[in-house]
Coordinates of N, CA and C in Angstrom, one line a residue:
M3 N -8.9 1.9 30.3 CA -7.6 1.9 30.7 C -6.7 2.4 29.3
G4 N -5.9 3.2 29.6 CA -5.2 3.7 28.5 C -3.7 3.1 28.2
F5 N -3.3 3.8 27.2 CA -1.8 3.0 26.6 C -0.8 2.9 27.6
T6 N -0.7 3.9 28.6 CA 0.5 3.7 29.3 C 0.0 2.5 30.6
E7 N -1.4 2.3 30.9 CA -1.5 1.1 31.8 C -1.3 -0.1 31.1
R8 N -1.8 -0.1 29.9 CA -1.3 -1.2 29.1 C -0.1 -1.5 28.9
A9 N 1.0 -0.7 28.6 CA 2.2 -0.8 28.6 C 2.8 -1.3 29.8
R10 N 2.3 -0.8 30.9 CA 3.0 -1.2 32.2 C 2.5 -2.9 32.5
R11 N 1.6 -3.2 32.2 CA 1.1 -4.7 32.1 C 1.9 -5.5 31.1
V12 N 2.4 -4.7 30.2 CA 3.2 -5.4 29.2 C 4.4 -6.1 29.9
R13 N 5.1 -4.8 31.0 CA 6.3 -5.1 31.8 C 6.0 -5.7 32.9
D14 N 4.7 -6.1 33.4 CA 4.7 -6.9 34.5 C 5.0 -8.5 34.6
G15 N 6.0 -8.7 35.0 CA 6.5 -10.0 35.0 C 5.9 -10.8 36.1
R16 N 4.9 -10.5 36.9 CA 4.0 -11.2 37.8 C 2.8 -11.8 36.7
L17 N 2.6 -11.2 35.8 CA 1.4 -11.7 34.9 C 1.9 -12.7 33.9
A18 N 1.0 -13.8 33.4 CA 1.5 -14.9 32.6 C 1.9 -14.1 31.3
H19 N 2.6 -14.9 30.5 CA 3.2 -14.0 29.6 C 2.1 -13.9 28.4
G20 N 1.2 -14.9 28.4 CA 0.0 -14.5 27.1 C -0.6 -13.4 27.8
R21 N -1.0 -13.1 29.0 CA -1.4 -11.7 29.3 C -0.7 -10.6 28.9
R22 N 0.4 -10.7 29.1 CA 1.3 -9.7 28.5 C 1.4 -9.5 27.0
V23 N 1.4 -10.4 26.4 CA 1.3 -10.3 25.0 C -0.2 -9.7 24.5
A24 N -1.0 -9.9 25.3 CA -2.3 -9.5 25.1 C -2.3 -8.0 25.2
A25 N -1.8 -7.7 26.4 CA -1.5 -6.2 26.7 C -1.1 -5.4 25.6
L26 N 0.1 -6.0 25.2 CA 0.9 -5.4 23.9 C -0.1 -5.3 22.8
C27 N -0.7 -6.1 22.3 CA -1.9 -6.1 21.3 C -2.7 -5.1 21.6
S28 N -3.0 -5.0 23.0 CA -4.2 -4.0 23.2 C -3.4 -2.3 23.0
C29 N -2.0 -2.4 23.2 CA -1.2 -1.2 23.0 C -1.3 -0.9 21.6
V30 N -1.0 -1.8 20.8 CA -1.4 -1.8 19.1 C -2.6 -1.2 18.8
G31 N -3.5 -1.9 19.6 CA -4.9 -1.4 19.0 C -5.2 0.1 19.4
M32 N -4.4 0.7 20.3 CA -4.6 2.0 20.5 C -3.5 3.0 19.7
Y33 N -2.5 2.5 19.5 CA -1.8 3.2 18.5 C -0.8 2.1 17.6
H34 N -1.3 2.2 16.3 CA -0.9 1.5 15.0 C -0.5 2.3 13.9
P35 N 0.6 2.9 14.1 CA 1.0 3.8 12.8 C 1.0 3.2 11.5
I36 N 1.3 1.9 11.3 CA 1.0 1.7 9.9 C 0.1 0.5 9.7
G37 N -1.0 0.5 10.6 CA -2.1 -0.5 10.7 C -1.8 -1.8 11.6
H38 N -2.8 -2.1 12.2 CA -2.8 -3.2 13.1 C -2.1 -4.1 13.3
L39 N -2.2 -5.0 12.2 CA -1.5 -6.2 12.0 C 0.0 -5.9 11.4
A40 N 0.2 -4.8 10.4 CA 1.4 -4.5 10.3 C 2.3 -4.2 11.2
T41 N 1.7 -3.3 12.3 CA 2.5 -2.9 13.2 C 3.0 -4.0 14.3
L42 N 2.0 -4.8 14.5 CA 2.2 -6.2 15.4 C 3.3 -6.9 14.6
S43 N 3.2 -7.4 13.2 CA 4.4 -7.8 12.6 C 5.7 -7.1 12.7
F44 N 5.8 -6.0 12.3 CA 7.0 -5.1 12.4 C 7.5 -5.0 13.6
L45 N 6.8 -5.0 14.6 CA 7.2 -5.4 16.1 C 8.1 -6.7 16.1
S46 N 7.7 -7.8 15.8 CA 8.2 -8.9 15.8 C 9.6 -8.9 14.8
E47 N 9.6 -8.3 13.8 CA 10.8 -8.0 13.0 C 11.8 -7.2 13.8
L48 N 11.3 -6.2 14.6 CA 12.4 -5.1 15.2 C 12.8 -5.7 16.7
A49 N 11.7 -6.4 17.0 CA 12.3 -7.1 18.5 C 12.6 -8.5 18.6
G50 N 12.1 -9.3 17.5 CA 12.1 -10.8 17.8 C 10.5 -11.5 18.0
P51 N 10.8 -12.5 18.2 CA 9.5 -13.6 18.6 C 8.8 -13.0 19.7
Y52 N 8.5 -11.9 20.1 CA 7.7 -11.5 21.4 C 6.7 -12.3 21.9
Q53 N 6.1 -13.3 21.2 CA 5.0 -14.0 21.5 C 5.7 -15.3 22.7
H54 N 6.8 -15.3 22.3 CA 7.3 -16.6 23.2 C 8.6 -15.9 24.2
H55 N 9.2 -14.7 23.7 CA 10.2 -14.6 24.6 C 10.2 -13.1 25.4
E56 N 10.3 -13.3 26.6 CA 10.3 -12.1 27.3 C 10.9 -11.0 27.0
S57 N 12.3 -11.0 26.8 CA 13.3 -10.0 26.3 C 12.7 -9.4 24.6
A58 N 12.3 -10.3 24.1 CA 11.8 -9.8 23.0 C 10.4 -9.0 22.9
L59 N 9.4 -9.2 23.9 CA 8.4 -8.7 24.4 C 8.7 -7.3 24.7
L60 N 9.7 -7.2 25.6 CA 10.2 -5.6 26.2 C 10.6 -4.9 25.2
R61 N 11.4 -5.6 24.4 CA 11.9 -4.7 23.3 C 10.9 -4.2 22.5
A62 N 9.8 -5.1 22.4 CA 8.8 -4.9 21.5 C 7.9 -3.4 22.0
I63 N 7.6 -3.5 23.4 CA 6.9 -2.5 24.0 C 8.0 -1.2 24.0
E64 N 9.3 -1.3 24.2 CA 9.9 -0.1 24.0 C 10.0 0.6 22.5
A65 N 10.1 -0.3 21.6 CA 9.8 0.3 20.4 C 8.5 1.0 20.1
L66 N 7.9 0.4 20.4 CA 6.1 1.0 20.2 C 6.2 2.2 20.9
E67 N 6.7 2.2 22.5 CA 6.4 3.3 23.1 C 7.4 4.7 22.4
A68 N 8.5 4.3 21.9 CA 9.5 5.2 21.3 C 8.8 5.7 20.0
S69 N 8.1 4.9 19.1 CA 7.5 5.5 18.1 C 6.1 6.7 18.7
R70 N 5.4 6.1 19.9 CA 4.5 7.0 19.9 C 4.8 8.3 20.7
A71 N 5.9 8.0 21.4 CA 6.6 9.5 22.0 C 6.9 10.4 20.7
V72 N 7.7 9.6 19.7 CA 8.0 10.7 18.5 C 6.8 11.4 17.8
W73 N 6.0 10.4 17.7 CA 4.4 11.0 17.1 C 3.5 12.0 18.2
R74 N 3.6 11.7 19.4 CA 3.0 12.7 20.3 C 3.7 14.0 20.1
E75 N 5.3 14.2 20.2 CA 6.1 15.1 20.0 C 5.6 16.0 18.8
E76 N 5.5 15.4 17.4 CA 5.0 15.9 16.3 C 3.8 16.3 16.4
L77 N 2.8 15.6 17.1 CA 1.3 16.2 17.3 C 1.4 17.4 18.1
D78 N 2.1 17.4 19.0 CA 2.1 18.8 19.8 C 2.6 20.0 19.1
S79 N 3.7 19.5 18.2 CA 4.3 20.8 17.5 C 3.2 21.0 16.2
Y80 N 2.6 20.3 15.7 CA 1.5 20.6 14.7 C 0.2 21.3 15.7
I81 N -0.1 21.1 16.6 CA -0.9 21.8 17.5 C -0.6 23.3 18.0
D82 N 0.6 23.4 18.2 CA 1.3 24.7 18.6 C 1.2 25.5 17.2
A83 N 1.7 25.0 16.2 CA 1.7 25.6 14.9 C 0.3 26.2 14.4
R84 N -0.5 25.1 14.6 CA -2.1 25.3 14.2 C -2.6 26.7 14.9
L85 N -2.2 26.7 16.3 CA -2.7 27.7 17.1 C -2.0 28.8 16.5
R86 N -0.8 29.1 16.5 CA -0.4 30.3 15.8 C -0.6 30.7 14.5
Q87 N -1.1 29.8 13.6 CA -1.8 30.1 12.5 C -3.0 30.5 12.5
K88 N -3.6 29.9 13.4 CA -5.3 30.5 13.6 C -5.4 32.0 14.2
R89 N -4.2 32.3 15.2 CA -4.0 33.7 15.7 C -4.0 34.6 14.4
R90 N -3.1 34.2 13.4 CA -3.1 35.1 12.4 C -4.0 35.2 11.3
G91 N -5.1 34.2 11.5 CA -6.0 34.4 10.7 C -6.4 33.1 9.6
R92 N -5.5 32.2 9.4 CA -5.4 31.0 8.6 C -6.3 30.0 9.5
R93 N -7.6 29.8 9.1 CA -8.5 29.0 9.9 C -8.3 27.5 9.4
A94 N -7.8 27.0 8.2 CA -7.8 25.9 7.9 C -6.5 25.5 7.3
P95 N -5.9 24.3 8.0 CA -4.7 24.0 7.2 C -4.5 23.6 5.8
S96 N -3.5 24.0 5.2 CA -3.5 23.6 3.8 C -3.7 21.9 3.3
P97 N -4.2 21.5 2.4 CA -4.2 20.2 2.1 C -2.9 19.3 2.2
G98 N -1.6 20.0 2.0 CA -0.5 19.4 2.2 C 0.2 19.2 3.7
E99 N -0.5 19.5 4.5 CA 0.0 19.1 5.8 C -1.3 18.7 6.9
P100 N -1.4 17.6 6.7 CA -2.3 17.0 7.6 C -2.0 16.6 9.0
P101 N -2.7 16.6 9.8 CA -2.3 16.3 11.3 C -1.7 15.2 11.5
P102 N -0.8 15.0 12.2 CA -0.2 13.6 12.7 C -1.2 12.7 13.2
S103 N -2.0 13.4 14.0 CA -3.1 12.4 14.5 C -4.0 11.5 13.7
V104 N -4.1 12.1 12.3 CA -4.9 11.5 11.4 C -4.1 10.8 10.3
V105 N -2.9 10.9 10.1 CA -1.9 10.2 9.2 C -1.8 8.6 9.5
G106 N -2.2 7.6 8.8 CA -1.7 6.4 9.1 C -0.7 6.4 7.9
G107 N 0.1 5.1 8.0 CA 1.2 4.8 7.3 C 2.5 5.2 7.2
H108 N 2.9 5.8 8.5 CA 4.4 6.3 8.9 C 4.4 6.0 10.2
W109 N 5.7 5.2 10.6 CA 6.0 4.9 11.7 C 6.9 5.9 12.2
Y110 N 6.6 6.5 13.2 CA 7.1 7.7 13.7 C 8.6 7.1 14.6
A111 N 9.7 7.7 14.3 CA 11.0 7.4 14.7 C 12.2 8.3 14.9
S112 N 12.9 8.4 15.6 CA 14.0 9.4 15.4 C 15.0 9.2 14.4
T113 N 15.0 8.0 13.8 CA 15.8 7.7 12.6 C 14.9 7.4 11.6
P114 N 15.4 8.1 10.4 CA 14.6 7.7 9.1 C 14.5 6.3 8.9
D115 N 15.6 5.7 8.8 CA 15.7 4.4 8.3 C 14.5 3.3 9.0
V116 N 14.4 3.5 10.3 CA 13.4 2.6 10.9 C 11.7 3.0 10.1
S117 N 11.7 4.5 9.9 CA 10.4 4.6 9.5 C 10.1 4.1 8.3
R118 N 11.6 4.2 7.1 CA 11.4 3.6 5.9 C 11.4 2.0 6.0
R119 N 11.8 1.5 7.0 CA 11.7 -0.1 7.1 C 10.5 -0.6 7.6
A120 N 9.8 0.4 8.4 CA 8.2 0.1 8.7 C 7.3 0.4 7.4
A121 N 7.4 1.2 6.6 CA 6.7 1.3 5.6 C 7.0 0.3 4.5
L122 N 8.1 0.0 4.2 CA 8.4 -1.0 3.3 C 7.6 -2.6 3.8
H123 N 7.8 -2.7 5.4 CA 7.2 -3.8 5.9 C 5.8 -4.0 5.5
A124 N 5.1 -3.0 5.7 CA 3.5 -2.6 5.7 C 3.2 -2.7 4.1
L125 N 4.0 -2.3 3.4 CA 3.7 -2.1 1.9 C 3.6 -3.8 1.3
K126 N 5.0 -4.4 1.9 CA 5.0 -5.8 1.6 C 3.8 -6.9 2.1
L127 N 3.2 -6.5 3.2 CA 2.1 -7.3 3.7 C 1.0 -6.8 2.9
W128 N 0.8 -5.6 2.5 CA -0.5 -5.1 1.6 C -0.4 -5.6 0.1
E129 N 0.9 -5.9 -0.4 CA 0.9 -6.6 -1.5 C 0.8 -7.9 -1.6
R130 N 1.1 -8.8 -0.4 CA 0.9 -10.0 -0.4 C -0.6 -10.4 -0.1
D131 N -1.4 -9.3 0.8 CA -2.7 -9.7 1.1 C -4.0 -9.1 0.2
V132 N -3.4 -7.9 -0.6 CA -4.6 -7.4 -1.6 C -5.1 -8.4 -2.3
R133 N -6.4 -8.2 -2.5 CA -6.9 -9.0 -3.8 C -6.7 -8.8 -5.3
P134 N -6.1 -9.2 -6.2 CA -5.7 -8.8 -7.5 C -6.8 -8.0 -8.2
D135 N -8.1 -8.3 -7.8 CA -9.1 -7.6 -8.7 C -9.4 -6.5 -8.0
S136 N -9.1 -6.5 -6.7 CA -9.6 -5.2 -6.0 C -8.4 -4.0 -6.0
A137 N -7.4 -4.4 -6.5 CA -6.0 -3.3 -6.6 C -5.9 -2.3 -7.5
D138 N -5.8 -1.1 -7.3 CA -5.9 -0.3 -8.6 C -4.2 -0.5 -9.2
P139 N -4.6 -0.8 -10.4 CA -3.2 -1.4 -11.5 C -2.2 -0.5 -11.1
E140 N -2.3 0.9 -11.0 CA -1.3 2.2 -11.0 C -0.5 2.0 -9.7
V141 N -1.5 2.1 -8.6 CA -1.0 1.9 -7.3 C -0.2 0.7 -7.1
R142 N -0.8 -0.4 -7.4 CA -0.1 -1.8 -7.4 C 1.3 -1.8 -8.0
S143 N 1.5 -1.2 -9.1 CA 2.8 -0.9 -9.7 C 3.7 0.0 -9.1
I144 N 3.3 1.0 -8.6 CA 4.2 1.8 -7.7 C 4.6 1.4 -6.4
V145 N 3.6 0.5 -5.8 CA 4.0 -0.4 -4.5 C 5.2 -1.3 -4.9
R146 N 5.0 -2.1 -6.0 CA 5.9 -3.0 -6.3 C 7.2 -2.5 -6.7
A147 N 7.2 -1.3 -7.2 CA 8.3 -0.5 -7.7 C 8.9 0.0 -6.4
C148 N 8.5 0.5 -5.5 CA 8.9 1.0 -4.2 C 9.3 -0.4 -3.3
I149 N 8.9 -1.6 -3.3 CA 9.4 -2.6 -2.5 C 10.6 -2.8 -3.3
A150 N 10.9 -3.2 -4.5 CA 11.7 -3.6 -5.3 C 13.1 -2.7 -5.4
T151 N 12.6 -1.2 -5.1 CA 14.0 -0.3 -5.0 C 14.3 0.0 -3.6
G152 N 13.5 -0.5 -2.4 CA 13.9 -0.2 -1.3 C 13.3 1.5 -1.1
G153 N 12.5 1.5 -1.8 CA 11.9 2.9 -1.4 C 12.2 4.3 -2.4
R154 N 13.0 3.8 -3.2 CA 13.6 5.1 -4.3 C 12.7 5.1 -5.4
L155 N 12.2 6.4 -5.9 CA 11.2 6.4 -6.6 C 11.9 7.6 -7.9
T156 N 11.3 7.1 -9.0 CA 11.8 8.0 -10.0 C 11.0 9.0 -10.1
D157 N 11.2 10.0 -11.1 CA 10.4 11.2 -11.1 C 9.2 11.0 -11.5
E158 N 9.0 10.2 -12.5 CA 7.8 9.8 -13.2 C 6.8 9.1 -12.0
Q159 N 7.5 8.2 -11.3 CA 6.7 7.6 -10.2 C 6.2 8.8 -9.2
R160 N 7.2 9.6 -8.6 CA 6.8 10.8 -7.7 C 5.5 11.5 -8.6
D161 N 5.7 11.9 -9.7 CA 4.5 12.4 -10.3 C 3.1 11.8 -9.9
I162 N 3.1 10.6 -10.3 CA 2.0 9.7 -10.1 C 1.4 9.6 -8.8
V163 N 2.4 9.7 -7.7 CA 2.1 9.5 -6.2 C 1.6 10.9 -5.8
T164 N 2.0 12.0 -6.5 CA 1.5 13.3 -6.1 C 0.1 13.5 -6.7
R165 N -0.2 13.0 -7.7 CA -1.2 13.1 -8.4 C -2.4 12.4 -7.6
R166 N -2.1 11.2 -7.2 CA -2.8 10.3 -6.9 C -3.1 10.6 -5.1
R167 N -2.1 11.1 -4.5 CA -2.2 11.7 -3.1 C -3.0 12.9 -2.9
T168 N -3.0 13.8 -3.9 CA -3.9 14.8 -3.9 C -5.1 14.9 -4.5
S169 N -5.5 13.8 -4.8 CA -7.0 13.7 -5.6 C -7.7 12.9 -4.3
D170 N -8.9 12.9 -4.8 CA -9.9 12.2 -3.5 C -9.8 11.0 -3.7
E171 N -9.2 10.2 -3.3 CA -9.2 8.7 -3.4 C -9.8 8.0 -2.2
T172 N -10.0 6.8 -2.7 CA -10.6 5.9 -1.6 C -9.5 5.5 -0.7
E173 N -9.8 4.7 0.6 CA -9.0 4.4 1.5 C -8.0 3.2 1.0
E174 N -8.6 2.4 0.1 CA -7.7 1.4 -0.6 C -6.7 2.0 -1.5
V175 N -6.7 3.3 -2.0 CA -5.6 3.7 -2.6 C -4.8 4.7 -1.7
R176 N -5.3 5.3 -0.5 CA -4.7 6.2 0.0 C -3.6 5.6 0.9
R177 N -4.0 4.7 1.7 CA -3.0 4.0 2.3 C -1.6 3.3 1.8
P178 N -2.0 2.7 0.6 CA -0.6 2.3 0.2 C 0.2 3.5 -0.7
I179 N -0.3 4.6 -0.9 CA 0.2 5.6 -1.4 C 0.8 6.3 -0.3
T180 N 0.1 6.5 1.0 CA 0.9 7.0 2.0 C 2.2 6.2 2.5
L181 N 2.0 5.0 2.4 CA 3.1 4.1 2.9 C 4.3 4.2 2.0
V182 N 3.8 4.4 0.6 CA 4.9 4.6 -0.2 C 5.8 5.9 0.1
V183 N 5.0 7.0 0.4 CA 5.5 8.3 0.4 C 6.4 8.1 1.8
S184 N 6.0 7.4 2.9 CA 6.8 7.1 4.0 C 8.1 6.3 3.7
A185 N 8.0 5.3 2.8 CA 9.1 4.4 2.5 C 10.1 5.1 1.6
S186 N 9.8 6.1 0.8 CA 10.7 6.9 0.0 C 11.3 8.1 0.9
G187 N 10.7 8.3 2.0 CA 11.5 9.3 2.9 C 11.1 11.0 1.8
W188 N 10.2 10.8 1.2 CA 10.0 12.1 0.2 C 8.7 12.5 0.6
S189 N 8.3 14.0 0.3 CA 7.0 14.3 0.6 C 6.8 15.4 -0.7
P190 N 5.5 15.0 -1.3 CA 5.4 15.8 -2.7 C 5.4 17.2 -1.9
G191 N 5.8 18.1 -2.7 CA 6.1 19.3 -2.6 C 7.4 19.8 -1.9
V192 N 8.1 18.6 -1.5 CA 9.8 18.7 -1.0 C 10.7 18.3 -1.8
T193 N 11.7 18.8 -2.3 CA 12.9 18.5 -2.9 C 13.8 17.6 -2.1
V194 N 14.2 16.4 -2.6 CA 15.0 15.6 -1.9 C 16.3 15.9 -2.6

């Protein structure tokens, strides 16, 4: 069963509310742009307590579907651009343009404010849940600064993000750094 069928079940008023919530969780299992738990938590922030209220559940699936639609548009655009590049002989994408299909840490939205809020929400969860002994101190410092300023980075912090993002880092570093970039609305190599 695909995302669309699961989303239909979320809307099916004949099903028990618990089954509809489970269908939403299944949708998030298939599309979780900022991580599974962070996506569920952010949907609750956006839509309200969907676990208990039908109207909030319907708002949550609408928000998730809207994000997924924007992501699919970006993915289609990326595929088209890569096909054109390949026809011109450029076989591999540059490291600075990862495909939207593999990028985590960004809530796709038609308004940048929602993407920023989602990334900040996920960073707060990361900061709350990360074990102090497992977090890279430099990354943790950047995450804390990003949360404290609502996503605004200094030039020095941007340099750190650029260095850490372009090096061969572990997932424990890549994920929060990607969220920081999304929260700041900035991308390395792009002037804001």
